[in-house]
Coordinates of C-alpha atoms in Angstrom, one line a residue:
M1446 CA 112.6 32.4 -49.6
A1447 CA 111.7 29.9 -52.3
I1448 CA 112.8 30.9 -55.9
R1449 CA 109.1 30.7 -57.0
T1450 CA 108.3 33.5 -54.6
L1451 CA 111.1 35.6 -55.8
V1452 CA 110.1 35.1 -59.4
C1453 CA 106.5 36.1 -58.6
C1454 CA 107.8 39.3 -56.9
L1455 CA 109.9 40.1 -60.0
L1456 CA 107.0 39.5 -62.3
L1457 CA 104.9 41.9 -60.3
C1458 CA 107.7 44.6 -60.5
L1459 CA 108.4 44.0 -64.1
A1460 CA 104.7 44.3 -65.2
V1461 CA 103.2 46.7 -62.8
H1462 CA 105.3 49.5 -61.3
A1463 CA 108.6 51.3 -61.4
H1464 CA 109.7 51.4 -57.7
G1465 CA 109.8 47.7 -57.0
Q1466 CA 113.4 47.8 -56.0
L1467 CA 112.7 48.9 -52.5
E1468 CA 110.0 46.3 -52.0
L1469 CA 112.5 43.7 -53.3
F1470 CA 114.9 44.4 -50.4
G1471 CA 113.0 41.8 -48.3
D1472 CA 113.2 39.3 -51.1
A1473 CA 117.0 39.9 -51.4
V1474 CA 117.3 39.2 -47.7
G1475 CA 115.3 35.9 -48.1
M1476 CA 117.5 34.8 -51.0
Y1477 CA 120.6 35.7 -49.1
A1478 CA 119.5 33.8 -46.0
S1479 CA 118.8 30.6 -48.0
E1480 CA 122.2 30.8 -49.6
T1481 CA 124.1 31.3 -46.3
D1482 CA 122.6 28.9 -43.9
R1483 CA 125.7 26.6 -44.3
I1484 CA 123.6 23.5 -43.4
L1485 CA 124.8 21.3 -46.3
A1486 CA 128.4 22.5 -46.1
Y1487 CA 131.0 20.7 -44.0
D1488 CA 134.4 21.1 -42.5
D1489 CA 137.2 18.7 -43.4
I1490 CA 138.9 16.8 -40.6
A1491 CA 142.4 15.5 -40.1
I1492 CA 143.2 12.0 -41.3
E1493 CA 146.2 9.8 -40.6
W1494 CA 146.7 7.7 -43.7
K1495 CA 147.9 4.6 -41.9
M1496 CA 145.2 2.2 -43.1
N1497 CA 146.0 -0.4 -45.8
G1498 CA 146.3 0.6 -49.4
Q1499 CA 142.8 -0.5 -50.6
L1500 CA 141.1 1.3 -47.7
Q1501 CA 143.1 4.4 -48.5
V1502 CA 141.8 4.3 -52.1
H1503 CA 138.2 4.0 -51.0
L1504 CA 138.6 6.8 -48.4
N1505 CA 140.3 9.1 -50.9
E1506 CA 137.7 8.4 -53.6
G1507 CA 134.9 9.1 -51.1
I1508 CA 136.4 12.5 -50.2
N1509 CA 136.9 13.4 -53.8
N1510 CA 133.4 12.4 -54.7
L1511 CA 132.0 14.4 -51.8
F1512 CA 134.1 17.4 -53.0
E1513 CA 132.8 17.0 -56.5
N1514 CA 129.2 16.9 -55.3
N1515 CA 128.6 13.2 -55.8
P1516 CA 127.3 12.3 -52.3
S1517 CA 125.7 9.0 -53.4
L1518 CA 129.0 7.6 -54.7
A1519 CA 130.8 9.0 -51.7
E1520 CA 128.5 7.2 -49.3
T1521 CA 129.3 3.9 -51.1
N1522 CA 133.0 4.6 -50.8
F1523 CA 132.9 5.4 -47.1
T1524 CA 130.8 2.3 -46.5
D1525 CA 133.4 0.2 -48.1
V1526 CA 136.0 1.7 -45.8
I1527 CA 133.9 0.9 -42.7
K1528 CA 133.3 -2.7 -43.9
G1529 CA 137.1 -3.1 -44.2
D1530 CA 137.9 -1.4 -40.8
S1531 CA 135.1 -0.2 -38.6
G1532 CA 137.7 1.6 -36.4
I1533 CA 138.3 4.3 -39.0
W1534 CA 136.0 7.0 -37.4
Q1535 CA 136.8 9.5 -40.1
A1536 CA 134.8 7.3 -42.6
Y1537 CA 131.8 7.6 -40.3
Y1538 CA 132.1 11.4 -40.3
Y1539 CA 132.3 11.8 -44.0
R1540 CA 129.6 9.2 -44.6
G1541 CA 127.4 11.2 -42.3
V1542 CA 128.1 14.3 -44.4
S1543 CA 127.2 12.3 -47.5
R1544 CA 124.0 11.1 -46.0
K1545 CA 123.1 14.5 -44.8
Q1546 CA 123.4 15.9 -48.3
L1547 CA 121.3 12.9 -49.5
S1548 CA 118.6 13.8 -46.9
K1549 CA 119.1 10.5 -45.2
L1550 CA 118.9 12.3 -41.9
K1551 CA 118.3 9.4 -39.5
E1552 CA 121.3 7.5 -40.9
A1553 CA 123.5 10.6 -40.9
K1554 CA 122.6 11.2 -37.3
A1555 CA 123.7 7.7 -36.4
D1556 CA 127.0 8.2 -38.1
F1557 CA 127.7 11.5 -36.3
L1558 CA 126.7 10.0 -32.9
H1559 CA 129.2 7.2 -33.6
V1560 CA 131.9 9.8 -34.2
I1561 CA 131.1 11.6 -30.9
R1562 CA 131.2 8.3 -29.0
T1563 CA 134.6 7.7 -30.6
R1564 CA 135.9 11.2 -30.4
N1565 CA 134.1 12.8 -27.4
Q1566 CA 135.2 16.4 -27.9
L1567 CA 135.3 16.6 -31.7
Y1568 CA 134.0 20.1 -32.6
E1569 CA 133.1 19.2 -36.2
G1570 CA 131.0 16.2 -35.0
Y1571 CA 128.9 18.4 -32.7
V1572 CA 128.4 21.0 -35.4
E1573 CA 127.2 18.3 -37.9
L1574 CA 124.8 16.9 -35.4
G1575 CA 123.4 20.4 -34.9
K1576 CA 122.9 20.7 -38.7
V1577 CA 121.1 17.4 -39.0
N1578 CA 118.8 18.3 -36.1
Q1579 CA 118.2 21.7 -37.8
L1580 CA 117.2 19.9 -41.0
E1581 CA 114.8 17.8 -38.9
R1582 CA 113.5 21.1 -37.5
N1583 CA 114.6 20.0 -34.0
L1584 CA 115.9 23.5 -33.3
N1585 CA 116.3 23.1 -29.6
D1586 CA 118.5 20.0 -30.0
A1587 CA 120.4 21.8 -32.8
E1588 CA 121.2 24.7 -30.5
K1589 CA 122.3 22.3 -27.8
Y1590 CA 124.8 20.6 -30.2
Y1591 CA 126.1 23.9 -31.3
E1592 CA 126.7 24.8 -27.7
K1593 CA 128.6 21.6 -27.2
G1594 CA 130.7 22.4 -30.2
I1595 CA 131.4 25.8 -28.7
K1596 CA 132.5 24.2 -25.4
A1597 CA 134.7 21.7 -27.3
D1598 CA 136.5 24.6 -29.1
P1599 CA 135.4 28.1 -28.2
Q1600 CA 137.9 29.6 -30.6
K1601 CA 136.2 28.4 -33.7
S1602 CA 133.6 30.6 -35.3
Q1603 CA 131.0 28.6 -37.2
A1604 CA 129.0 27.2 -34.3
Y1605 CA 128.4 30.8 -33.0
Y1606 CA 127.1 31.7 -36.4
L1607 CA 124.8 28.7 -36.8
K1608 CA 123.4 29.2 -33.4
G1609 CA 122.8 32.9 -34.2
N1610 CA 121.0 31.9 -37.4
I1611 CA 118.5 29.8 -35.4
Q1612 CA 117.9 32.6 -32.9
L1613 CA 117.4 35.1 -35.8
T1614 CA 114.7 32.8 -37.4
Q1615 CA 113.0 32.7 -33.9
N1616 CA 113.1 36.5 -33.7
Q1617 CA 115.5 36.4 -30.8
Q1618 CA 117.5 39.4 -32.1
K1619 CA 119.4 40.2 -29.0
D1620 CA 120.7 36.6 -28.6
A1621 CA 121.5 36.4 -32.3
V1622 CA 123.5 39.7 -32.2
K1623 CA 125.5 38.3 -29.3
N1624 CA 126.4 35.1 -31.2
F1625 CA 127.2 36.9 -34.4
N1626 CA 129.5 39.2 -32.5
L1627 CA 131.1 36.2 -30.8
C1628 CA 131.6 34.7 -34.2
L1629 CA 133.4 37.8 -35.4
G1630 CA 135.4 37.8 -32.3
Q1631 CA 137.0 34.5 -33.4
D1632 CA 137.1 35.5 -37.1
S1633 CA 136.8 39.1 -38.1
L1634 CA 136.5 38.1 -41.7
F1635 CA 133.4 36.0 -41.2
H1636 CA 131.5 38.3 -43.5
D1637 CA 128.1 36.6 -43.3
A1638 CA 127.9 37.3 -39.5
R1639 CA 128.6 41.0 -40.1
I1640 CA 126.0 41.2 -42.9
K1641 CA 123.5 39.6 -40.6
L1642 CA 124.3 42.2 -38.0
G1643 CA 123.7 44.9 -40.6
L1644 CA 120.3 43.4 -41.5
I1645 CA 119.3 43.2 -37.9
N1646 CA 120.2 46.8 -37.4
I1647 CA 118.0 47.7 -40.4
I1648 CA 115.1 45.8 -38.8
K1649 CA 115.7 47.4 -35.4
K1650 CA 115.9 51.0 -36.7
E1651 CA 113.5 50.5 -39.6
Q1652 CA 115.9 52.3 -41.9
L1653 CA 117.8 50.8 -44.8
E1654 CA 120.7 53.2 -44.2
A1655 CA 121.3 51.6 -40.8
G1656 CA 122.9 48.7 -42.5
L1657 CA 125.5 50.7 -44.5
P1658 CA 128.3 50.8 -41.9
Y1659 CA 128.2 47.0 -41.7
F1660 CA 128.2 46.5 -45.5
N1661 CA 130.9 49.1 -46.0
R1662 CA 133.1 47.3 -43.4
V1663 CA 132.6 44.0 -45.2
L1664 CA 133.5 45.5 -48.6
K1665 CA 136.5 47.2 -47.1
N1666 CA 137.8 43.8 -46.2
D1667 CA 136.5 42.0 -49.3
S1668 CA 135.5 44.3 -52.2
L1669 CA 134.0 41.3 -54.1
Q1670 CA 131.6 40.1 -51.4
R1671 CA 128.5 39.9 -53.7
H1672 CA 125.8 40.0 -51.0
A1673 CA 127.2 43.1 -49.4
L1674 CA 127.5 44.6 -52.9
L1675 CA 123.8 43.9 -53.6
F1676 CA 122.6 45.2 -50.3
R1677 CA 124.7 48.4 -50.5
S1678 CA 123.5 49.0 -54.1
M1679 CA 119.9 48.7 -53.0
I1680 CA 120.3 51.1 -50.1
N1681 CA 122.1 53.7 -52.4
F1682 CA 119.6 53.1 -55.3
S1683 CA 117.9 56.5 -55.1
T1684 CA 120.5 58.5 -53.2
D1685 CA 123.8 57.6 -54.9
Q1686 CA 123.1 56.1 -58.2
K1687 CA 126.7 56.2 -59.4
Q1688 CA 127.9 54.1 -56.4
S1689 CA 124.8 51.9 -56.7
L1690 CA 125.6 51.2 -60.3
A1691 CA 129.3 50.5 -59.5
D1692 CA 128.2 47.9 -56.9
L1693 CA 125.7 46.3 -59.2
D1694 CA 128.3 46.0 -62.0
H1695 CA 130.6 44.2 -59.6
A1696 CA 127.8 42.0 -58.3
V1697 CA 126.6 41.0 -61.8
R1698 CA 130.2 40.2 -62.8
L1699 CA 130.4 37.9 -59.8
S1700 CA 126.9 36.4 -60.4
P1701 CA 126.0 36.9 -64.0
D1702 CA 122.9 34.7 -63.8
N1703 CA 121.4 36.3 -60.7
I1704 CA 118.1 37.7 -62.0
L1705 CA 117.5 40.0 -59.1
M1706 CA 120.8 41.8 -59.7
L1707 CA 120.2 42.0 -63.4
Y1708 CA 116.7 43.4 -62.9
L1709 CA 117.9 46.0 -60.4
R1710 CA 120.7 47.1 -62.7
G1711 CA 118.3 47.3 -65.7
L1712 CA 116.0 49.4 -63.6
L1713 CA 118.7 51.7 -62.4
L1714 CA 120.1 52.1 -65.9
T1715 CA 116.6 53.0 -67.1
E1716 CA 116.3 55.7 -64.5
M1717 CA 119.8 56.9 -65.5
G1718 CA 118.8 57.0 -69.2
D1719 CA 121.2 54.3 -70.3
Y1720 CA 118.7 52.4 -72.4
R1721 CA 121.2 50.5 -74.4
R1722 CA 122.5 48.6 -71.4
S1723 CA 119.2 48.4 -69.6
F1724 CA 117.6 46.8 -72.7
T1725 CA 120.2 44.1 -72.6
D1726 CA 119.7 43.5 -68.8
F1727 CA 115.9 43.4 -69.0
H1728 CA 116.0 41.0 -72.0
K1729 CA 118.2 38.6 -70.0
V1730 CA 115.8 38.8 -67.1
I1731 CA 112.8 38.1 -69.5
E1732 CA 114.6 35.1 -71.0
T1733 CA 115.4 33.7 -67.5
L1734 CA 111.9 34.2 -66.2
Y1735 CA 110.2 33.0 -69.4
E1736 CA 106.5 32.5 -68.9
D1737 CA 104.8 29.9 -71.0
D1738 CA 102.4 31.5 -73.5
N1739 CA 99.9 28.8 -72.5
N1740 CA 99.6 30.4 -69.1
F1741 CA 97.8 33.4 -70.8
V1742 CA 94.3 34.0 -69.5
G1743 CA 93.2 36.9 -71.6
K1744 CA 91.9 39.0 -68.6
Q1745 CA 94.9 41.4 -68.2
T1746 CA 96.2 39.6 -65.2
V1747 CA 99.7 40.2 -63.9
V1748 CA 100.8 37.0 -65.8
D1749 CA 99.0 38.2 -68.9
K1750 CA 100.9 41.5 -68.8
R1751 CA 104.1 39.6 -68.2
I1752 CA 103.6 37.4 -71.3
D1753 CA 102.7 40.6 -73.3
I1754 CA 106.0 42.2 -72.3
Q1755 CA 108.1 39.1 -72.8
N1756 CA 106.7 38.5 -76.3
A1757 CA 107.1 42.1 -77.2
G1758 CA 110.7 41.8 -76.1
S1759 CA 111.2 38.7 -78.4
Y1760 CA 109.7 40.5 -81.3
A1761 CA 111.7 43.7 -80.6
V1762 CA 115.0 41.7 -80.5
S1763 CA 114.1 40.1 -83.9
R1764 CA 113.6 43.5 -85.6
V1765 CA 115.3 46.3 -83.7
Y1766 CA 118.9 45.5 -84.7
G1767 CA 118.1 46.1 -88.3
L1768 CA 116.7 49.5 -87.8
P1769 CA 118.5 52.9 -88.0
E1770 CA 120.6 53.4 -84.9
E1771 CA 118.8 56.4 -83.6
D1772 CA 115.4 54.8 -84.1
A1773 CA 116.6 51.6 -82.5
M1774 CA 117.7 53.4 -79.4
K1775 CA 114.3 55.1 -79.0
I1776 CA 112.6 51.8 -79.4
K1777 CA 114.9 50.2 -76.8
K1778 CA 114.1 53.1 -74.5
A1779 CA 110.4 52.6 -75.0
Y1780 CA 110.7 48.9 -74.2
C1781 CA 112.6 49.6 -71.0
L1782 CA 109.9 52.2 -70.0
M1783 CA 107.2 49.6 -70.6
L1784 CA 109.0 47.2 -68.4
I1785 CA 108.8 49.6 -65.5
G1786 CA 105.2 50.6 -66.2
K1787 CA 105.7 54.0 -67.8
Y1788 CA 103.5 53.3 -70.8
G1789 CA 102.8 56.9 -71.7
D1790 CA 106.5 57.7 -71.8
A1791 CA 107.1 54.6 -73.9
I1792 CA 104.5 55.7 -76.5
T1793 CA 106.1 59.2 -76.6
S1794 CA 109.5 57.6 -77.2
I1795 CA 108.2 55.5 -80.1
D1796 CA 106.4 58.5 -81.6
E1797 CA 109.8 60.3 -81.7
T1798 CA 111.1 57.7 -84.2
T1799 CA 110.9 58.1 -87.9
L1800 CA 109.1 54.8 -88.1
S1801 CA 106.3 55.4 -85.6
D1802 CA 103.4 54.7 -88.0
T1803 CA 105.2 52.6 -90.7
D1804 CA 107.0 49.9 -88.8
P1805 CA 105.1 46.9 -87.4
L1806 CA 107.3 46.7 -84.3
C1807 CA 106.5 50.4 -83.4
L1808 CA 102.8 49.8 -84.0
F1809 CA 102.8 46.6 -82.0
L1810 CA 104.7 48.1 -79.0
K1811 CA 102.3 51.1 -79.0
G1812 CA 99.4 48.7 -79.1
I1813 CA 100.6 46.9 -75.9
A1814 CA 101.4 50.1 -74.1
N1815 CA 97.9 51.5 -74.9
E1816 CA 96.3 48.2 -73.8
H1817 CA 98.1 48.2 -70.5
E1818 CA 97.0 51.8 -70.0
G1819 CA 93.4 50.8 -70.6
K1820 CA 93.1 52.5 -74.0
H1821 CA 91.5 49.5 -75.7
E1822 CA 90.2 51.1 -78.9
A1823 CA 93.6 52.6 -79.7
A1824 CA 95.2 49.2 -78.9
Y1825 CA 92.8 47.4 -81.2
N1826 CA 93.5 49.7 -84.1
L1827 CA 97.3 49.6 -83.6
Y1828 CA 97.2 45.7 -83.6
T1829 CA 95.3 45.9 -86.9
A1830 CA 97.8 48.3 -88.4
A1831 CA 100.7 46.2 -87.3
L1832 CA 99.2 43.1 -88.8
K1833 CA 98.7 44.8 -92.1
L1834 CA 102.5 45.2 -92.3
D1835 CA 103.4 41.9 -90.7
N1836 CA 100.7 39.2 -90.6
D1837 CA 103.0 36.8 -88.6
I1838 CA 102.8 38.6 -85.2
L1839 CA 101.2 35.8 -83.1
D1840 CA 100.5 38.0 -80.1
A1841 CA 98.8 40.7 -82.2
H1842 CA 96.5 38.1 -83.7
K1843 CA 95.7 36.6 -80.3
K1844 CA 95.0 40.0 -78.7
R1845 CA 93.0 41.3 -81.6
G1846 CA 91.0 38.1 -81.5
I1847 CA 90.1 38.7 -77.9
Y1848 CA 89.1 42.3 -78.7
R1849 CA 86.9 41.0 -81.5
Q1850 CA 85.3 38.5 -79.0
E1851 CA 84.5 41.5 -76.8
L1852 CA 82.9 43.2 -79.8
K1853 CA 81.0 40.0 -80.5
L1854 CA 82.7 39.7 -83.9
W1855 CA 82.9 35.9 -83.5
S1856 CA 83.8 34.9 -87.0
E1857 CA 86.6 37.5 -87.3
S1858 CA 88.0 36.5 -83.9
I1859 CA 88.1 32.9 -85.2
D1860 CA 90.2 34.1 -88.1
D1861 CA 92.7 35.7 -85.8
F1862 CA 93.0 32.7 -83.5
T1863 CA 93.4 30.4 -86.6
D1864 CA 96.3 32.6 -87.7
A1865 CA 97.8 32.4 -84.3
L1866 CA 97.8 28.6 -84.5
R1867 CA 99.2 28.8 -88.0
I1868 CA 102.2 30.7 -86.7
N1869 CA 102.7 28.4 -83.7
P1870 CA 100.5 25.3 -83.4
E1871 CA 101.9 24.7 -79.9
T1872 CA 100.2 27.7 -78.5
Y1873 CA 97.4 25.5 -77.3
V1874 CA 95.9 28.1 -75.1
V1875 CA 94.4 29.6 -78.3
Y1876 CA 92.2 26.5 -78.7
K1877 CA 90.3 27.3 -75.5
I1878 CA 89.8 30.9 -76.6
R1879 CA 88.8 30.0 -80.1
G1880 CA 86.4 27.3 -78.7
S1881 CA 84.5 30.1 -77.0
S1882 CA 84.0 31.9 -80.3
Y1883 CA 82.7 28.7 -82.0
Y1884 CA 80.3 28.2 -79.1
H1885 CA 78.8 31.7 -79.5
L1886 CA 78.3 31.0 -83.2
K1887 CA 76.5 27.7 -82.1
N1888 CA 79.1 25.8 -84.0
Y1889 CA 79.1 23.2 -81.2
P1890 CA 81.2 20.4 -83.0
N1891 CA 84.1 22.8 -83.6
A1892 CA 83.8 24.2 -80.0
I1893 CA 83.9 20.7 -78.6
A1894 CA 86.9 19.9 -80.8
D1895 CA 88.8 23.0 -79.6
F1896 CA 88.0 22.5 -76.0
S1897 CA 89.1 18.9 -76.2
K1898 CA 92.3 19.8 -78.0
Y1899 CA 93.1 22.2 -75.1
L1900 CA 92.2 19.6 -72.5
E1901 CA 94.7 17.2 -74.0
R1902 CA 97.4 19.5 -72.5
D1903 CA 95.6 20.8 -69.4
S1904 CA 93.1 18.1 -68.4
S1905 CA 92.4 19.7 -65.0
N1906 CA 91.0 23.0 -66.2
K1907 CA 87.5 22.9 -64.7
E1908 CA 86.4 26.0 -66.5
I1909 CA 87.1 24.6 -69.9
I1910 CA 85.6 21.2 -68.9
A1911 CA 82.4 23.0 -68.0
S1912 CA 82.5 25.0 -71.2
R1913 CA 82.8 21.8 -73.2
G1914 CA 79.9 20.4 -71.2
M1915 CA 77.8 23.4 -72.4
A1916 CA 78.9 22.7 -76.0
Y1917 CA 77.8 19.0 -75.6
V1918 CA 74.4 20.2 -74.4
G1919 CA 74.1 22.5 -77.4
D1920 CA 75.1 19.6 -79.6
G1921 CA 72.4 17.3 -78.1
Q1922 CA 74.8 15.0 -76.2
P1923 CA 73.5 15.1 -72.7
L1924 CA 75.4 12.1 -71.4
K1925 CA 78.8 13.5 -72.5
A1926 CA 77.7 16.8 -71.1
S1927 CA 76.9 15.2 -67.7
L1928 CA 80.4 13.7 -67.5
D1929 CA 82.0 17.2 -68.0
F1930 CA 79.6 18.9 -65.5
A1931 CA 80.4 16.2 -62.9
K1932 CA 84.1 16.5 -63.4
S1933 CA 84.1 20.3 -63.4
G1934 CA 82.1 20.4 -60.1
D1935 CA 79.1 22.1 -61.8
I1936 CA 76.7 19.6 -60.2
H1937 CA 73.8 22.0 -60.4
M1938 CA 73.9 21.5 -64.2
L1939 CA 72.9 17.8 -63.8
D1940 CA 69.3 16.8 -64.3
Y1941 CA 69.4 13.6 -62.4
K1942 CA 66.0 12.2 -63.5
Q1943 CA 66.5 13.1 -67.2
L1944 CA 70.0 11.6 -67.1
A1945 CA 68.7 8.4 -65.5
K1946 CA 66.2 8.0 -68.3
S1947 CA 69.1 8.5 -70.9
L1948 CA 71.2 5.9 -69.1
E1949 CA 68.3 3.4 -68.8
A1950 CA 67.7 3.8 -72.6
L1951 CA 71.4 3.0 -73.1
L1952 CA 71.1 -0.1 -70.9
Q1953 CA 68.2 -1.3 -72.9
T1954 CA 70.5 -1.7 -75.9
G1955 CA 72.4 -4.2 -73.9
D1956 CA 75.6 -2.3 -74.1
T1957 CA 76.7 -2.5 -70.4
V1958 CA 80.3 -1.5 -71.3
A1959 CA 79.2 1.8 -72.7
A1960 CA 76.8 2.3 -69.8
L1961 CA 79.6 1.7 -67.2
A1962 CA 81.8 4.1 -69.2
Y1963 CA 79.4 6.8 -68.2
L1964 CA 78.4 5.5 -64.8
N1965 CA 81.9 5.1 -63.4
P1966 CA 83.0 8.7 -63.7
L1967 CA 79.6 10.0 -62.8
T1968 CA 79.4 8.2 -59.5
N1969 CA 83.0 9.1 -58.8
D1970 CA 82.7 12.9 -59.6
A1971 CA 79.0 13.2 -58.6
P1972 CA 78.4 10.8 -55.7
F1973 CA 75.0 12.4 -55.0
F1974 CA 73.8 11.0 -58.3
T1975 CA 71.9 8.2 -56.6
E1976 CA 70.1 7.1 -59.7
A1977 CA 73.5 6.5 -61.4
Y1978 CA 74.7 4.4 -58.5
V1979 CA 71.5 2.3 -58.6
L1980 CA 72.0 1.6 -62.3
K1981 CA 75.7 0.8 -61.8
L1982 CA 75.0 -1.6 -59.0
K1983 CA 72.3 -3.4 -61.0
I1984 CA 74.9 -4.0 -63.8
L1985 CA 77.5 -5.2 -61.2
V1986 CA 74.9 -7.6 -59.7
L1987 CA 74.2 -9.1 -63.1
K1988 CA 78.0 -9.5 -63.5
H1989 CA 78.2 -11.1 -60.0
D1990 CA 81.0 -8.5 -59.4
W1991 CA 80.6 -8.4 -55.6
S1992 CA 84.2 -7.3 -55.0
T1993 CA 83.4 -4.0 -56.8
I1994 CA 80.0 -3.8 -55.2
N1995 CA 81.6 -4.0 -51.7
N1996 CA 83.9 -1.1 -52.7
E1997 CA 81.0 1.0 -54.0
I1998 CA 78.0 0.4 -51.8
D1999 CA 79.1 2.4 -48.7
N2000 CA 79.6 5.6 -50.8
A2001 CA 76.3 5.0 -52.5
I2002 CA 74.6 4.9 -49.2
R2003 CA 76.5 7.7 -47.6
F2004 CA 75.9 10.2 -50.5
R2005 CA 72.3 9.2 -51.5
R2006 CA 70.1 12.2 -52.0
K2007 CA 67.1 12.7 -49.7
D2008 CA 64.9 13.6 -52.8
A2009 CA 65.8 10.3 -54.6
N2010 CA 62.8 8.1 -55.1
N2011 CA 61.9 5.5 -52.5
R2012 CA 62.5 2.6 -54.9
D2013 CA 66.2 3.6 -55.4
Q2014 CA 66.7 4.2 -51.7
S2015 CA 65.3 0.8 -51.0
Y2016 CA 67.5 -0.9 -53.6
L2017 CA 70.7 0.6 -52.2
L2018 CA 69.8 -0.6 -48.7
T2019 CA 69.0 -4.0 -50.0
I2020 CA 72.4 -4.3 -51.8
K2021 CA 74.1 -3.2 -48.6
A2022 CA 72.2 -5.9 -46.6
I2023 CA 73.4 -8.5 -49.1
T2024 CA 77.0 -7.6 -48.6
S2025 CA 76.5 -7.7 -44.8
S2026 CA 74.9 -11.1 -45.2
Q2027 CA 77.8 -12.4 -47.3
G2028 CA 80.1 -11.4 -44.4
K2029 CA 77.7 -13.3 -42.0
R2030 CA 76.8 -10.0 -40.3
Y2031 CA 73.1 -11.1 -40.2
E2032 CA 71.8 -8.7 -37.6
E2033 CA 73.2 -5.8 -39.5
A2034 CA 71.7 -7.2 -42.7
I2035 CA 68.3 -7.6 -41.2
L2036 CA 68.2 -4.0 -40.0
K2037 CA 69.1 -2.7 -43.5
L2038 CA 66.4 -4.9 -45.1
N2039 CA 63.8 -3.7 -42.6
E2040 CA 64.7 -0.1 -43.6
A2041 CA 64.6 -1.1 -47.3
I2042 CA 61.1 -2.5 -46.9
Q2043 CA 59.9 0.6 -45.1
Y2044 CA 61.0 2.6 -48.2
D2045 CA 59.4 0.2 -50.7
K2046 CA 56.9 -2.5 -49.6
L2047 CA 57.0 -3.9 -53.2
N2048 CA 60.8 -4.7 -53.0
A2049 CA 60.7 -8.4 -53.9
L2050 CA 64.5 -8.7 -53.5
A2051 CA 64.4 -7.3 -49.9
F2052 CA 61.8 -9.8 -48.9
L2053 CA 63.7 -12.7 -50.6
E2054 CA 67.0 -11.7 -48.9
R2055 CA 65.4 -11.3 -45.5
G2056 CA 63.8 -14.7 -45.9
K2057 CA 67.1 -16.3 -46.9
I2058 CA 68.8 -14.9 -43.8
L2059 CA 66.0 -16.1 -41.5
V2060 CA 66.4 -19.6 -43.0
A2061 CA 70.2 -19.4 -42.6
T2062 CA 69.8 -18.6 -38.9
G2063 CA 67.3 -21.4 -38.3
K2064 CA 64.1 -19.3 -38.2
N2065 CA 62.1 -21.1 -40.9
N2066 CA 58.7 -20.2 -39.6
K2067 CA 59.6 -16.5 -39.7
A2068 CA 61.1 -16.9 -43.1
I2069 CA 58.0 -18.4 -44.8
P2070 CA 55.9 -15.1 -44.9
D2071 CA 58.8 -13.2 -46.4
L2072 CA 59.5 -15.9 -49.0
K2073 CA 55.8 -16.1 -49.9
R2074 CA 55.7 -12.3 -50.3
A2075 CA 58.8 -12.3 -52.5
L2076 CA 57.3 -15.1 -54.6
S2077 CA 54.1 -13.1 -55.1
L2078 CA 56.2 -10.1 -56.2
G2079 CA 58.0 -12.1 -58.8
E2080 CA 61.1 -13.5 -57.2
S2081 CA 61.0 -17.2 -58.5
E2082 CA 64.0 -18.2 -56.3
A2083 CA 61.6 -18.0 -53.3
K2084 CA 59.6 -21.0 -54.6
T2085 CA 62.7 -23.2 -54.5
I2086 CA 63.5 -22.2 -50.9
L2087 CA 59.9 -22.7 -49.8
S2088 CA 59.9 -26.2 -51.3
K2089 CA 63.1 -27.1 -49.3
I2090 CA 61.5 -25.9 -46.1
E2091 CA 58.4 -28.0 -46.7
E2092 CA 60.5 -31.1 -47.4
R2093 CA 62.0 -30.8 -43.9

C-alpha cells in the first residue's frame, strides 16, 4: 500500500472516530507487504580474488558501494571490472543487482542471463531473474525462474518465499501456504513466511485471533520482530490492553518513526487513561503527518478537521507546559479525546480545569470541539472570547472570519482574515477566503487582488479562477473576465457575440499584440469561440504567419459552433482552403471553397482563391467568372490576374 493511502486512513481515524485501530489492520498488512517483498534485496555470492590488483580494487569498491546503497557508483565499478576482464562473471551478477536497484530492468536482465549462461545452475542468478521479471510484472516468468532456483538448490528458502508472495497477490492462498511452509521447512526462522501464514489464516477464518498462534511463535523465536509485535498488539488491542501496550512499546522502540505504531499506542494510552504519554505520541504523529494550512477549504471536510486538530496541537504545546500541572494534564486529556473524536468528553475535561473560562488555550480548544460537534454559535462565541485574551491565534481569526461570512458580516470577516495574514503572510489560502468577502461588498478591485494573490500559489484552482472572473465582470472588465471563465471551464458565462465586439474594438486601436494576448488563451481554453478564432486568423493572415495558421485552422474548423454566423463559417473554410492550396492539394481546396461560398455568396476572398486555383491548374476559362466576381466584391488582386489571362 502506498504511503499516501496510509496517511489518508490515519487522517480519517485521527479526525473522525475512535475505533480506527481495527480498520487500520488492513493498512498495516499493506505496509508490511510492501516492506517484505525482498525484490530490491540480494544475496552475496562467493568470489575467488584471483584477478589482478586493479580489478580487485574496482570489484571491492563496487561491492562496498552497493552495500552502502550507492548503486549508480557500483554499476560504474562493475563495468570497469568487465572492461578489464569479461570472464569475471561475478561482476555481471553484482552489476545486474545495481541496475535492478536503478530500475534499469532490461540491462539488469541481460546481466543475469549472462550469469546463467556462464553458471548454469546458480541459485542466486535464477532468483534475481525472477525478481527482475516480477518488477516488470511478468509474474508467470518470475515464477518459472523461482522454480528453476528451487531445482538448482531446493534446500535454500528464499525462492519458496518469493514464489509464495506472487501466489498470495494472485489470491492463490492454497499454493501460497504450500510454498511458505516449504520455506519454513528449509529455515524455521524465516519469520516473514510464518507471518504471511498467520495473515492467510486470518483471511481464511475471518477472525483476527486466528493469527495469534503464528505471531506468538515468531515472537518466541525473536522477541524483537517488529511486524509480529505490531500485528499481535492490534489483535490484543481491546482484549488484553496490557499485552498490547507492551508489544507497542517494543515496536515503537524498534521503529520510533513509524506513524502507525505511534498512533495506535497513543490511541491505546488514551483509552487506558494515560494522557501524558498519549499526548506525546499524538503530537509526534501530528508533526509527521503535517497538513499544509493552505489545503484548508473551510467546509468542515476531513482535511479541514485535520488542520484544526494539528493547529490546536501546536498552540497547546506552546502554552500547556507553562500551566499548573493538574490543569495541564486535563488539557492534554482533552486534546487526546479530541483526536479520537470524543468532543463532548474533551469539553468536560477542559471545564474541570481552573482556567476553563480565563485561558485562551482552553477557550480555543473548546471552540474547536464545539465546532466539530456542530455547535456553531457556541464555537463562534468561544473563538471571540479566546481572541480577546490572545489576538494572535491565527486559526481563531480564520474560523471566526468564516463564521462572520456565514452571518454576512463581510467587513468584520475581512478584519479577521487581515489579522490572520498579519500573523502569517504565508497562509495564502486566506486570500481566496477574504476575496469572497470583498466580492460580496462589491469591492471588486480588492477581490481581484486577493484572488490573484492566491492564484500565484495555486494557479490551477478553477473555482477561484471563476470567482475572479465574476469580480472582473463586476469591475467592468469583460475581456479579462472571459479569460478566467474560459480557463475555469465555465464556458456558459461567455457571451460570444458581445466579446467579439469588444475584441473588434480592441483591434481597431491597432494593438494586435494586446488582441492576441486575449485571443490565444481564449481559443485554447474555449475552442468553441468561433468568433475569436476568426479574429485571430485575420491577424495572422495580416502577419503572413502561415505556420501558426496551419497549426490552428483544423481546430477552428473542428470546434466551430453551429450557431456562429455564416460569414465566420465561410471565412474559416476559406482559410482552410488556402492552406490546402499551399500544399498543392487543389481538389481538397476547391471543395472547401465551394462550401465557403455556399455559406456566404459575398465572400470575395473565396472567389479570388478559387479563381487562382483554377488558373494554377490551367482552367483559365473557368477562373474568369470567379475572378470577375471577386473584383466586383472588392478584391483588387483579381484585376491583376485577369489582365495576365487576357495577355495570353
